[in-house]
XYZ file of C-alpha atoms in Angstrom:
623
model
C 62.723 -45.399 -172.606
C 60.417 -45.945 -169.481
C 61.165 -48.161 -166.336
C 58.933 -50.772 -165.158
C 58.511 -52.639 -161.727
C 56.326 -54.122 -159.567
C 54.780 -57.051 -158.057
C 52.664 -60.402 -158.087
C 51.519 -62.477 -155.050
C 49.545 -62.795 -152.137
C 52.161 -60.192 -150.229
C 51.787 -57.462 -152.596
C 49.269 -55.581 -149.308
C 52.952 -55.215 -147.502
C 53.731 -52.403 -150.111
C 51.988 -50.081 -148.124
C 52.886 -50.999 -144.361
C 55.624 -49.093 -143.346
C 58.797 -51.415 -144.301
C 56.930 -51.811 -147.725
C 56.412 -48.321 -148.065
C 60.224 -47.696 -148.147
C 61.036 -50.447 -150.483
C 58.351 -48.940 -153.396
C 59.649 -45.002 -152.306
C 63.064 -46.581 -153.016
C 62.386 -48.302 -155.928
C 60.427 -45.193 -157.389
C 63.711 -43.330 -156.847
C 66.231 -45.768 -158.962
C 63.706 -45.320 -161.732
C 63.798 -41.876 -162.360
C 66.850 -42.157 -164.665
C 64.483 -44.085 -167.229
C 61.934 -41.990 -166.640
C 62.271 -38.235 -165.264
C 59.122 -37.107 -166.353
C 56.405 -38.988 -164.650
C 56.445 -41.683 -161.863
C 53.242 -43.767 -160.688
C 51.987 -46.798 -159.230
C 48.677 -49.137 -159.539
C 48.164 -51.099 -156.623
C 45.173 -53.815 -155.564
C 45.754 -56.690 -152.900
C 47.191 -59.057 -155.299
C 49.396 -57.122 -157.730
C 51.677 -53.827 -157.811
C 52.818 -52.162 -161.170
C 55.051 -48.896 -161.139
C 56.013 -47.213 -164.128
C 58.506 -44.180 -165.035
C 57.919 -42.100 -168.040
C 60.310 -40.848 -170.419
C 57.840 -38.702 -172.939
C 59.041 -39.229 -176.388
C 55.421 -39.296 -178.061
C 52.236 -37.813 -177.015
C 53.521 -35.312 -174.268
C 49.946 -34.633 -172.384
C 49.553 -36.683 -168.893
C 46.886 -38.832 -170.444
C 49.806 -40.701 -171.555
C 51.302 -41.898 -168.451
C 50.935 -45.075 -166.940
C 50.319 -47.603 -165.316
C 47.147 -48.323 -167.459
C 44.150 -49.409 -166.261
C 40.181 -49.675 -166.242
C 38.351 -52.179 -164.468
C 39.235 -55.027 -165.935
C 43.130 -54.777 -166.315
C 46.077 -52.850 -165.664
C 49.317 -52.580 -167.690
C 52.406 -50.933 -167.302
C 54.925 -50.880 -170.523
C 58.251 -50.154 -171.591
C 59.172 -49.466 -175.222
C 57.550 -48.400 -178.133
C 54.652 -49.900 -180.433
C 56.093 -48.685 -184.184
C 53.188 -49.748 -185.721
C 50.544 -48.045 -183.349
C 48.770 -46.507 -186.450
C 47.962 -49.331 -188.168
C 47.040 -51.420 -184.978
C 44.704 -48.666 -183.895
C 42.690 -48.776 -186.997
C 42.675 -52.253 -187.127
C 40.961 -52.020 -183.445
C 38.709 -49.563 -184.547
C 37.063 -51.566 -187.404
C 36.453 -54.161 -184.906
C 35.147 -52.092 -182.294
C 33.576 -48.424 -183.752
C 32.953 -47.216 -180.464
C 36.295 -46.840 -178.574
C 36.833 -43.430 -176.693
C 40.990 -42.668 -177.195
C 42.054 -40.503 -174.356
C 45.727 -40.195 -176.085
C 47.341 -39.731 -179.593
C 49.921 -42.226 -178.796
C 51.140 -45.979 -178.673
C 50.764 -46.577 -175.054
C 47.226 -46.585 -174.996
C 46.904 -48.956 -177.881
C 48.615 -51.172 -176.439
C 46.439 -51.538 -173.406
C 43.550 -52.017 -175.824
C 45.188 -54.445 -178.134
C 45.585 -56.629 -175.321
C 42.454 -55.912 -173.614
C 41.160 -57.323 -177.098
C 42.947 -59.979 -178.377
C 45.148 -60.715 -174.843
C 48.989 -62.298 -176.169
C 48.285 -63.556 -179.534
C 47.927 -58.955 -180.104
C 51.208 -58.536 -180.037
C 51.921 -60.966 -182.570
C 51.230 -58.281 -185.294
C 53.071 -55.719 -183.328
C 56.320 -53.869 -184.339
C 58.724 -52.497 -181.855
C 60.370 -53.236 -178.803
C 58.432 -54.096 -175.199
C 58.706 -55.367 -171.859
C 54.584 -55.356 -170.271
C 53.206 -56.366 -167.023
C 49.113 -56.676 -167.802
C 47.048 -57.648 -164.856
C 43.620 -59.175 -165.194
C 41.914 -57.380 -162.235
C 38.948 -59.749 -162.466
C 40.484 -63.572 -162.367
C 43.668 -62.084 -161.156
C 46.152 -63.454 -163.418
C 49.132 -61.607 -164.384
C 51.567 -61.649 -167.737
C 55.018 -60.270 -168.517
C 55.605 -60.047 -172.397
C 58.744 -59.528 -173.941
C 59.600 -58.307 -177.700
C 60.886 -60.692 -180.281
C 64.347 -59.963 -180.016
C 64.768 -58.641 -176.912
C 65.259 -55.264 -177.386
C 63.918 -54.225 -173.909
C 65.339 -55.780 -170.989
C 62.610 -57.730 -168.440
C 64.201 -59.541 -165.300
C 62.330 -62.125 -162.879
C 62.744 -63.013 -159.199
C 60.463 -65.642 -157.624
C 60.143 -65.905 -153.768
C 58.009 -67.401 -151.652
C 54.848 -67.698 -154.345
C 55.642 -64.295 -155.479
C 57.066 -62.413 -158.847
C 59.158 -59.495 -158.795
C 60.098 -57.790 -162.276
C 61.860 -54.858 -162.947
C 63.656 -53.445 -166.220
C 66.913 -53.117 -163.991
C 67.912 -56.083 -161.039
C 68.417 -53.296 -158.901
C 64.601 -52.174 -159.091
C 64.127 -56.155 -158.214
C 67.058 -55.772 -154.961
C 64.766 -52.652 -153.878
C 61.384 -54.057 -153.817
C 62.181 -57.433 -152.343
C 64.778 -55.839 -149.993
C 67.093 -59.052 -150.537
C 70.735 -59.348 -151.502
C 71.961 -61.632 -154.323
C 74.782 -64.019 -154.581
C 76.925 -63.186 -157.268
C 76.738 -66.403 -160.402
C 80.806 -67.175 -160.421
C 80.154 -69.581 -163.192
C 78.740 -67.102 -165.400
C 81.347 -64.677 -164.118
C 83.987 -67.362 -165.098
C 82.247 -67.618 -168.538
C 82.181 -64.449 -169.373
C 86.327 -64.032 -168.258
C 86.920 -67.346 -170.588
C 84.399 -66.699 -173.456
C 84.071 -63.445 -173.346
C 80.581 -61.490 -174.880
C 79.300 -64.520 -176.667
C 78.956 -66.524 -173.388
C 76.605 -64.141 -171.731
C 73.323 -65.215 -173.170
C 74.029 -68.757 -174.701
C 72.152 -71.684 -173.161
C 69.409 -70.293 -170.916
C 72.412 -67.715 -169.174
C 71.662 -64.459 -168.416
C 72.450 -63.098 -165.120
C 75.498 -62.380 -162.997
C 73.631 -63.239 -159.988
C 71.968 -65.998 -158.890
C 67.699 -66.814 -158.877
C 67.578 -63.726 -161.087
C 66.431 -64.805 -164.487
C 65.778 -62.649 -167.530
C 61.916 -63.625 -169.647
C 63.596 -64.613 -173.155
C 62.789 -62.702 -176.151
C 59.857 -63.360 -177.985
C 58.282 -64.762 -174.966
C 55.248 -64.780 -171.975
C 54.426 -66.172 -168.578
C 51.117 -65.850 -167.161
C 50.846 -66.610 -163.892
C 47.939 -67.212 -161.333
C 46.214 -69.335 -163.922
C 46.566 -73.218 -164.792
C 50.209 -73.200 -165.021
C 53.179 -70.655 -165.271
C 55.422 -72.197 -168.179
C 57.028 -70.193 -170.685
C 55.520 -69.822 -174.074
C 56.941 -68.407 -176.862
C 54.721 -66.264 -179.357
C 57.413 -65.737 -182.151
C 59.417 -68.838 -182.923
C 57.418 -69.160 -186.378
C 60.322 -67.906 -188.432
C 61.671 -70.995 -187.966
C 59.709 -72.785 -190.633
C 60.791 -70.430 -193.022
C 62.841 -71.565 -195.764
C 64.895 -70.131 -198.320
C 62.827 -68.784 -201.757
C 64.662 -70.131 -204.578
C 62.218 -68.505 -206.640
C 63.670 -65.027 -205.609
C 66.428 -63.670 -208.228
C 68.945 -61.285 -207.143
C 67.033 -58.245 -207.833
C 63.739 -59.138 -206.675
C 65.918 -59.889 -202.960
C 67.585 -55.931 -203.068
C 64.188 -54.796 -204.016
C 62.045 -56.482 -201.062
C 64.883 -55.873 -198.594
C 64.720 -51.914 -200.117
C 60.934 -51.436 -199.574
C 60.650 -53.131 -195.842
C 63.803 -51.235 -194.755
C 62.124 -47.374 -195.929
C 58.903 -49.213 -193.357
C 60.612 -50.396 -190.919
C 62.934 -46.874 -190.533
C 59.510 -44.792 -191.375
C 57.828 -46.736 -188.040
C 60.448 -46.608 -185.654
C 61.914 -42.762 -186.607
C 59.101 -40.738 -187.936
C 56.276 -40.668 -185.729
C 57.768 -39.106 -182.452
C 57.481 -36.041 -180.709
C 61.096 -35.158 -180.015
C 64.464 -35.180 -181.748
C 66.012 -38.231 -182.551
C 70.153 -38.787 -183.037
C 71.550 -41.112 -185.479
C 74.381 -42.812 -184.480
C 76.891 -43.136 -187.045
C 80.079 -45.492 -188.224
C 81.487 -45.700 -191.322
C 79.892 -49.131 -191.348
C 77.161 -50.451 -193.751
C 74.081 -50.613 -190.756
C 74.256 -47.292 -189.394
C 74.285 -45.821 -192.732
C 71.634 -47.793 -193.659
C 69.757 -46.249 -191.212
C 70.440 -42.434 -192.355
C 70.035 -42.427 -195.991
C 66.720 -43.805 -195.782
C 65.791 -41.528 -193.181
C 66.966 -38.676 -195.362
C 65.762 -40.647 -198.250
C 62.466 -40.452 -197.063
C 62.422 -36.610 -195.897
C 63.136 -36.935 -192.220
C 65.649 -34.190 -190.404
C 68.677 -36.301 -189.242
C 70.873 -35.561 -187.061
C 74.635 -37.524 -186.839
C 77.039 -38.302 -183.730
C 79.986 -40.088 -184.084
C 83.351 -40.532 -182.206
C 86.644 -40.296 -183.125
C 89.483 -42.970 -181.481
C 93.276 -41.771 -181.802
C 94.743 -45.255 -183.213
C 95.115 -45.202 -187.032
C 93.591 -49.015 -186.629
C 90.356 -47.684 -185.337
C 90.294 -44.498 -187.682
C 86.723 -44.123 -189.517
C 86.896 -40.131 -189.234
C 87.683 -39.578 -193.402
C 85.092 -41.742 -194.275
C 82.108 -40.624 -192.225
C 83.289 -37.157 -193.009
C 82.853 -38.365 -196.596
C 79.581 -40.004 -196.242
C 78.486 -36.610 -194.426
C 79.663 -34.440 -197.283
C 76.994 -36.414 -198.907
C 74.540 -36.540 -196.891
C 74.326 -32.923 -196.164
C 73.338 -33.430 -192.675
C 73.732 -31.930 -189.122
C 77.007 -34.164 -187.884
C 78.831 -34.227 -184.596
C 82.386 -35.745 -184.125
C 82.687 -36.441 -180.097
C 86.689 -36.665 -179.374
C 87.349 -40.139 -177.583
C 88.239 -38.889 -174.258
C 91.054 -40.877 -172.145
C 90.531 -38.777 -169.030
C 88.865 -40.864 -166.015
C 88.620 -44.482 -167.950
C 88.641 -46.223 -164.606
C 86.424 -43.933 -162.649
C 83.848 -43.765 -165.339
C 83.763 -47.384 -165.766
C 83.669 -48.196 -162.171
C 80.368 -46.245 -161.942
C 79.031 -47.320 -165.483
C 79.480 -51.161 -163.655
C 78.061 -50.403 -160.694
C 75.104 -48.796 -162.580
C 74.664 -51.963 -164.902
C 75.282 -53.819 -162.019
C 77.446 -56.360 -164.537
C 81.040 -56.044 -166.184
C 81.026 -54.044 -169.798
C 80.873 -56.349 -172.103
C 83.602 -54.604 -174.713
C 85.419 -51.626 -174.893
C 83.335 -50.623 -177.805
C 80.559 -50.189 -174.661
C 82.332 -47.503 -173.188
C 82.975 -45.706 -176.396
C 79.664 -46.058 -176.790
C 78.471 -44.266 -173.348
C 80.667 -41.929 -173.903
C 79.101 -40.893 -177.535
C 75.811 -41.111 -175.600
C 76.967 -38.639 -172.485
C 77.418 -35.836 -175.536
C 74.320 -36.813 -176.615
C 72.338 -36.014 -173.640
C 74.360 -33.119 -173.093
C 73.289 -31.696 -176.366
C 69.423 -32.290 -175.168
C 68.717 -35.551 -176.970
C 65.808 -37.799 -176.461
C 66.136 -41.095 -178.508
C 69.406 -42.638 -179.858
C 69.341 -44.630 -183.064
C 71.862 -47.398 -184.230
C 72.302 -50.506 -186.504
C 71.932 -53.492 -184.508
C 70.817 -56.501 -186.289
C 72.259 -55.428 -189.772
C 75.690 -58.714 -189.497
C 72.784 -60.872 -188.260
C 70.245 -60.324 -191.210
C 72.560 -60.541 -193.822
C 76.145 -62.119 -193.498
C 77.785 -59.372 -192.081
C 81.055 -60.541 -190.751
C 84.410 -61.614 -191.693
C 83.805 -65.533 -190.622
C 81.159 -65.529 -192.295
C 82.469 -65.778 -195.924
C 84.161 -69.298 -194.255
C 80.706 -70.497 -193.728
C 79.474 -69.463 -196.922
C 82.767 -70.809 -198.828
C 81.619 -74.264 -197.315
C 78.334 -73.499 -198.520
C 79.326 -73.180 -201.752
C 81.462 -76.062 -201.960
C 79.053 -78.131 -200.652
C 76.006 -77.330 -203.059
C 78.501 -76.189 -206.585
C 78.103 -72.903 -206.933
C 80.857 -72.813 -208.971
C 80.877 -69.654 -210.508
C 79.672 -68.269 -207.456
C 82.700 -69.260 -205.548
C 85.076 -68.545 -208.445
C 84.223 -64.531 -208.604
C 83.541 -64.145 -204.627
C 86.667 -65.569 -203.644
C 88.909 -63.498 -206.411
C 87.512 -60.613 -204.920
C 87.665 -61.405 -201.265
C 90.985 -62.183 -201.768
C 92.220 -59.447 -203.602
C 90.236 -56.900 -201.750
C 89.230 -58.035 -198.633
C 91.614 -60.141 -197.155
C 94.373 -57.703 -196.297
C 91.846 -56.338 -193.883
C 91.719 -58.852 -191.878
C 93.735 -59.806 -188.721
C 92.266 -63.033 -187.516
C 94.701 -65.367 -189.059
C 92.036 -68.128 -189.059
C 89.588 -66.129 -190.925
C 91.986 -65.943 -193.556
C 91.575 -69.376 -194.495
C 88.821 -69.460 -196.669
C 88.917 -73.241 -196.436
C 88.978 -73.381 -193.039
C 85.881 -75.135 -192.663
C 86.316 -77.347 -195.819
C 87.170 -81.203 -195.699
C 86.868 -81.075 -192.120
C 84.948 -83.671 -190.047
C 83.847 -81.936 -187.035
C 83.059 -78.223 -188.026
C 81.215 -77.637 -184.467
C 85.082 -78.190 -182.656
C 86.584 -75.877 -185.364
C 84.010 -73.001 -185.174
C 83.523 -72.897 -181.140
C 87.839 -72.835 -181.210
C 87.994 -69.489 -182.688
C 84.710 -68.019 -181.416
C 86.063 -68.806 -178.111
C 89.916 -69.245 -177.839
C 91.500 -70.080 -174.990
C 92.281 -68.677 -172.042
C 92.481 -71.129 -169.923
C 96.388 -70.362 -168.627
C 94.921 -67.308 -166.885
C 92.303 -69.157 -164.793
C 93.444 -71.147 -161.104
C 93.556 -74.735 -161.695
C 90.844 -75.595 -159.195
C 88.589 -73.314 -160.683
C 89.633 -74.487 -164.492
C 86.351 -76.017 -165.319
C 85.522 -74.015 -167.781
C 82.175 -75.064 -170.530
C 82.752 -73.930 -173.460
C 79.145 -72.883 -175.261
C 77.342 -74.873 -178.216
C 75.546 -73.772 -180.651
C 71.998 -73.374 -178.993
C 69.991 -73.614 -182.239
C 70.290 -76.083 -184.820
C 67.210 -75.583 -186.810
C 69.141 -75.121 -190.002
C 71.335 -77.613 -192.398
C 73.026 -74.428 -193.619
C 75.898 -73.362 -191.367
C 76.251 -70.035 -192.292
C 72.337 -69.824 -191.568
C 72.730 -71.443 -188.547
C 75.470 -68.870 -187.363
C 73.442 -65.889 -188.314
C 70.798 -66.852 -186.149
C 72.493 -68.166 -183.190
C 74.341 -64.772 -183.249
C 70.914 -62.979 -183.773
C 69.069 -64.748 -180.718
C 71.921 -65.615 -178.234
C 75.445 -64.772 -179.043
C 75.899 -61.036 -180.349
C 72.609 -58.829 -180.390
C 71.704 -59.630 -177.259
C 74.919 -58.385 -175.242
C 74.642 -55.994 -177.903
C 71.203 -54.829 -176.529
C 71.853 -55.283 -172.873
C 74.311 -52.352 -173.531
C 72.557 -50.171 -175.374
C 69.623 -50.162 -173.215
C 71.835 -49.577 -169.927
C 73.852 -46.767 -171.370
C 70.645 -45.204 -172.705
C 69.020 -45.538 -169.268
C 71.980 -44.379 -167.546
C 71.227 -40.663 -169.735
C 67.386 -40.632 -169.797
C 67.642 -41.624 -173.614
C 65.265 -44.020 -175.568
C 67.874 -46.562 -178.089
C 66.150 -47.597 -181.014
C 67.202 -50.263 -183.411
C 64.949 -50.193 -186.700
C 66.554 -53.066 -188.369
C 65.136 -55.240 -185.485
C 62.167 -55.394 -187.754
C 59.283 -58.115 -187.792
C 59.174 -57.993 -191.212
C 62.497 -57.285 -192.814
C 63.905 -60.260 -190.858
C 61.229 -62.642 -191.646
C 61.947 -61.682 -195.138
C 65.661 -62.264 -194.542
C 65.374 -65.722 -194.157
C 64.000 -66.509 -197.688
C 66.970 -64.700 -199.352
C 69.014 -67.718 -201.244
C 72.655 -67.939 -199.034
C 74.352 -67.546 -202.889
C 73.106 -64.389 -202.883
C 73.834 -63.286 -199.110
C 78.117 -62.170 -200.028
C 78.542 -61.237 -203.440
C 82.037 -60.559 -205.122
C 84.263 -59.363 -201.858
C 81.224 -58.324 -199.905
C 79.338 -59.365 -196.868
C 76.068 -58.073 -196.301
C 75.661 -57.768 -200.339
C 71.894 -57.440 -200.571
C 72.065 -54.729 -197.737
C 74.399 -52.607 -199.678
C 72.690 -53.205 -203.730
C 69.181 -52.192 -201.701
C 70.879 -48.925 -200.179
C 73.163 -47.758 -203.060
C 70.481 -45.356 -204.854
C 70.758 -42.816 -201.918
C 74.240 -44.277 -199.944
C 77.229 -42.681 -201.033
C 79.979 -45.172 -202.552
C 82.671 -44.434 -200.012
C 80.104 -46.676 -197.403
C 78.453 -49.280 -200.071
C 81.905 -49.714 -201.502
C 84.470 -50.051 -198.745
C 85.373 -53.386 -197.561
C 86.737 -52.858 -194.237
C 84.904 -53.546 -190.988
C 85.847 -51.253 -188.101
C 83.103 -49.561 -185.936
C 82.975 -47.830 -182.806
C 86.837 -49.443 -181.069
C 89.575 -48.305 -179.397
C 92.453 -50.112 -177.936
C 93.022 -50.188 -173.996
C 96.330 -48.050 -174.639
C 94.101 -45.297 -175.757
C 92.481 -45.332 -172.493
C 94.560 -46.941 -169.986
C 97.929 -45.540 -169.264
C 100.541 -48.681 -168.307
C 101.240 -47.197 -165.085
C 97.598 -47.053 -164.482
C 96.999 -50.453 -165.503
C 99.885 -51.999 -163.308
C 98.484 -49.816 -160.083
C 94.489 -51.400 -160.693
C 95.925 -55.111 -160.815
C 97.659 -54.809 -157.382
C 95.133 -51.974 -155.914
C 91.460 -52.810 -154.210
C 89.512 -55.917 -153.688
C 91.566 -59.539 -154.770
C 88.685 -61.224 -155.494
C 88.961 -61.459 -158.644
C 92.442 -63.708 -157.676
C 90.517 -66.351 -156.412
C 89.187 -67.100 -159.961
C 92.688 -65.653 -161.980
C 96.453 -66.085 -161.963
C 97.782 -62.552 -160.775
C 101.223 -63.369 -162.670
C 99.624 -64.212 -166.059
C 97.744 -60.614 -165.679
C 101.137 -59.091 -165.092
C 102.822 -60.374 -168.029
C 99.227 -59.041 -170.051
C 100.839 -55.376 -168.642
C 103.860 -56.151 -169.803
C 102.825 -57.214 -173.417
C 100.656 -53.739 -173.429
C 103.137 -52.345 -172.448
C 105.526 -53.077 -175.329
C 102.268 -52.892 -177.795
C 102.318 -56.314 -178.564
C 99.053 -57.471 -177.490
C 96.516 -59.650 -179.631
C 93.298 -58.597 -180.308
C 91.781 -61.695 -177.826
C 94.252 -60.786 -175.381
C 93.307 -56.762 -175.555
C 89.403 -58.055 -175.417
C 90.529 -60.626 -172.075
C 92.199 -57.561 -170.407
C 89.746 -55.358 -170.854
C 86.841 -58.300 -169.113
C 89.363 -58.472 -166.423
C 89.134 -54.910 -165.589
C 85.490 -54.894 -165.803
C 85.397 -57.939 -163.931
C 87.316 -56.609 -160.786
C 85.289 -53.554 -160.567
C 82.199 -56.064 -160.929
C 83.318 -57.785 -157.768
C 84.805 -54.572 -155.816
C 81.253 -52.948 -156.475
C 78.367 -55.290 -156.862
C 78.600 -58.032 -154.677
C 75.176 -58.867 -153.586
């Protein structure tokens, strides 16, 4: 984890007159979370680039940044997982470069020195980069496929400012922001989903975030968006593949892609773990392949949310260094209120807060990089809707004996798992003429009763890609690029930040997901289980207590476990009312109530707890 700033225009001088001088010292200040272990700045008359340093690899000062020589400049934030094979690729083309520094950073200044945007095409890992062409004086920000690393954009009077974090952007340009109450209101009615679908990204306005995958060079021709990874498009499905030959290529680029992202560091690295598929995924091919792993999990007090006998289980197995962190009630409301006005955005789920507080032991325990299973439900037809999709799939192209054995065992073994009284149907989708109304009604249900009438306009989100015939394809993706990873990401990258702690997701992985896509969809759920490829390709060296079980949980917790009544009743009627010009006070009242007697849904739990987040959102960040 490193934080990057800075920049571009014909004002950049003013950063060292005395007003400017402030804005950068402040800047350089909010950036020391990120990085605490080295702060620096390259500056010329056209462009400014500051970079924080959070050593994880190559510890000597060669390796901090910004980059430069005298024909670029770079500053970067992430990691480049394949910097070993990249580097010898370089030096067969070029036998005579000097390395100052055994690690990634400087590789990538000299991968893009050589071969500019089209470098990183080969790359693995996660980046945001600012490189500067000294010489013509055009400047690029890059951003990883999927988005791993967060890059916002402000442009003002013919200049850029970037920054990993808005507030780095509020600092430099000295400006205040007016809060997006459409995207506020989207986020209250849609929840999670909402955040990034259909260009949105912010919760203030003329602050944009570069999309994944993407580059903007500007000070050249033009300054349009490109994107240099939108190639997996035009791959199809590889009937040729049998069962088997799937498990076994999902098997070999899963040991790479875990070997790249956990095993060439310089520091200790933490696992997190669930009794989910992903995570696990994750540690017994670390272990598998020699590495020392260490396990943090934590431990909710609702029997609905219990995963404690299973991990224990899985640990027994894995023979491992494991720590359970206690879910701690204590201080819900003051902790979030400062986790908010750190993101500078409302949480996006409860499961967030869990998370930071899993990551607050962490750091306290000396930590440098955090490890989790993002990506794992998107690759392979990981969640409980997504059997409906594949049910229609089935029905729709015969795969009659297919459909016969999965369905006997989802419904034997998997259904009584499941709340969602829709996603019980498995023919919910089937014989109906407009699937796109029926799926967008339970991915986002309504709320509308909770919302003021005049401010009841409320656009529901479409599916942004439709590159696929296959729903259940379609779905995965859409939740890959827009829906679920990235709030997922947003997340872990601010609660990382907020404890000097690099998040790495290895199944975010060039390869593995590229090789995804050809799996046949028949093979994608098998019997009663999603993600069945996953599990066959893990189940040499995963115990059966993880590959086996069919319920879903994760890292949860209901607002009860956090949020005494009394508690909640004082927050609605305490502080800033805001939040009352967009919502019906009286229908958040009777939410209280329904807590209070413990008969809330799960969407109303979820709505309750954006409300909360939402308030302290408006009581704490406005502008």
């Amino acid at each position: 984890m490193c934080g990057i700033a800075g920049y571009y225009g014909k004002k950049a001088y003013e950063f060292y007159s005395d007003i400017g001088l402030k804005k950068l010292l402040e800047c350089k200040d909010l950036m020391l979370r990120r990085g605490p272990d080295n702060i620096d700045d390259f500056y010329d008359n056209k462009c400014l680039l500051i970079h924080s340093r959070l050593k994880v690899l190559d510890f000597s000062n060669e390796g901090d940044q910004p980059f430069s020589d005298h024909n670029y400049a770079m500053v970067f934030n992430g990691e480049l997982y394949n910097y070993v094979e990249i580097k010898e690729r370089l030096n067969k083309k070029n036998p005579n470069f000097r390395w100052r520094t055994s690690g990634d950073n400087e590789v990538m200044f000299n991968l893009l020195c050589e071969e500019g945007v089209d470098g990183v095409k080969q790359a693995e890992g996660m980046w945001a980069i600012a490189f500067y062409d000294r010489q013509y004086k055009e400047f690029t920000l890059i951003r990883d496929r999927f988005g791993e690393k967060p890059l916002w954009i402000y442009e003002k009077g013919g200049g850029i400012y970037f920054g990993s974090e808005i507030k780095y952007i509020k600092a430099l340009s000295g400006d205040t922001f007016k809060i997006d109450y459409n995207h506020l209101t989207n986020y209250l009615a849609f929840g999670y989903r909402s955040l990034f679908a259909a260009g949105a990204n912010c919760f203030y306005e003329d602050i944009y975030q570069l999309n994944p995958g993407s580059f903007i060079t500007y000070g050249g021709v033009d300054s349009c968006i490109r994107s240099y990874s939108d190639s997996y498009v035009n791959i199809a499905e590889d009937d040729s593949l049998t069962y088997q030959d799937c498990v076994d290529g999902v098997r070999g680029r899963l040991k790479t892609a875990v070997n790249i992202s956990t095993g060439r560091v310089d520091t200790d690295i933490v696992y997190l773990l669930s009794s989910g598929v992903d995570s696990n995924a994750i540690v017994s091919t670390a272990l598998h392949l020699g590495q020392k792993v260490d396990t943090f999990s934590i431990i909710g007090n609702g029997i609905d949310y219990d995963e404690q006998p299973t991990i224990q289980e899985a640990v027994g197995y894995y023979h491992n260094n494991h720590t359970f962190v206690k879910l701690d009630g204590n201080n819900f409301l003051e902790n979030l209120r400062g986790i908010i006005k750190y993101h500078e955005a409302p949480m996006c789920t409860v499961s967030y807060y869990l998370h930071w507080l899993l990551l607050r032991e962490v750091s306290n325990r000396g930590y440098r990089i955090v490890v989790s299973g993002t990506g794992g439900d998107e690759l392979f037809a990981g969640y409980y809707d997504h059997f409906l999709y594949w049910f229609y799939e089935a029905n729709k192209n015969n795969w009659n004996k297919e459909w016969h054995n999965t369905f006997c065992e989802w419904n034997n073994n998997l259904k009584l798992h499941i709340r969602k009284e829709i996603f019980r149907d498995h023919l919910y989708f089937n014989g109906t003429a407009d699937i796109d109304d029926r799926r967008r009604s339970y991915l986002y249900p309504s709320m509308s009763k909770y919302f003021k009438k005049i401010n009841n306009i409320l656009i529901m989100p479409t599916e942004s890609f439709l590159y696929f015939r296959n729903y259940l394809r379609n779905r995965m993706l859409n939740e890959l690029i827009f829906e679920v990873v990235p709030p997922i990401l947003f997340e872990d990258d601010l609660n990382s930040s907020y404890f000097s702690l690099e998040n790495r997701s290895p199944l975010l992985n060039k390869e593995l997901f590229e090789f995804s896509l050809k799996i046949p969809t028949k093979y994608l759920l098998k019997g009663g289980y999603g993600k069945a490829i996953l599990r066959d390709a893990i189940k040499p060296y995963t115990p059966n207590c993880i590959t086996d079980q069919h319920r879903k949980i994760g890292f949860n917790a209901s607002l009860k476990d956090l949020l005494p009544v009394r508690n909640l009743y004082r927050f609605i009627e305490d502080g800033d009312g805001e939040i009352y010009s967009l919502l019906e006070k009286e229908e958040i009242v009777k939410l209280g109530w329904k807590m209070e007697r413990g008969d809330l849904t799960t969407d109303e739990n979820k709505f309750l707890f954006s409300f909360i987040s939402a308030k302290l959102f408006l009581e704490e960040c406005d502008g």
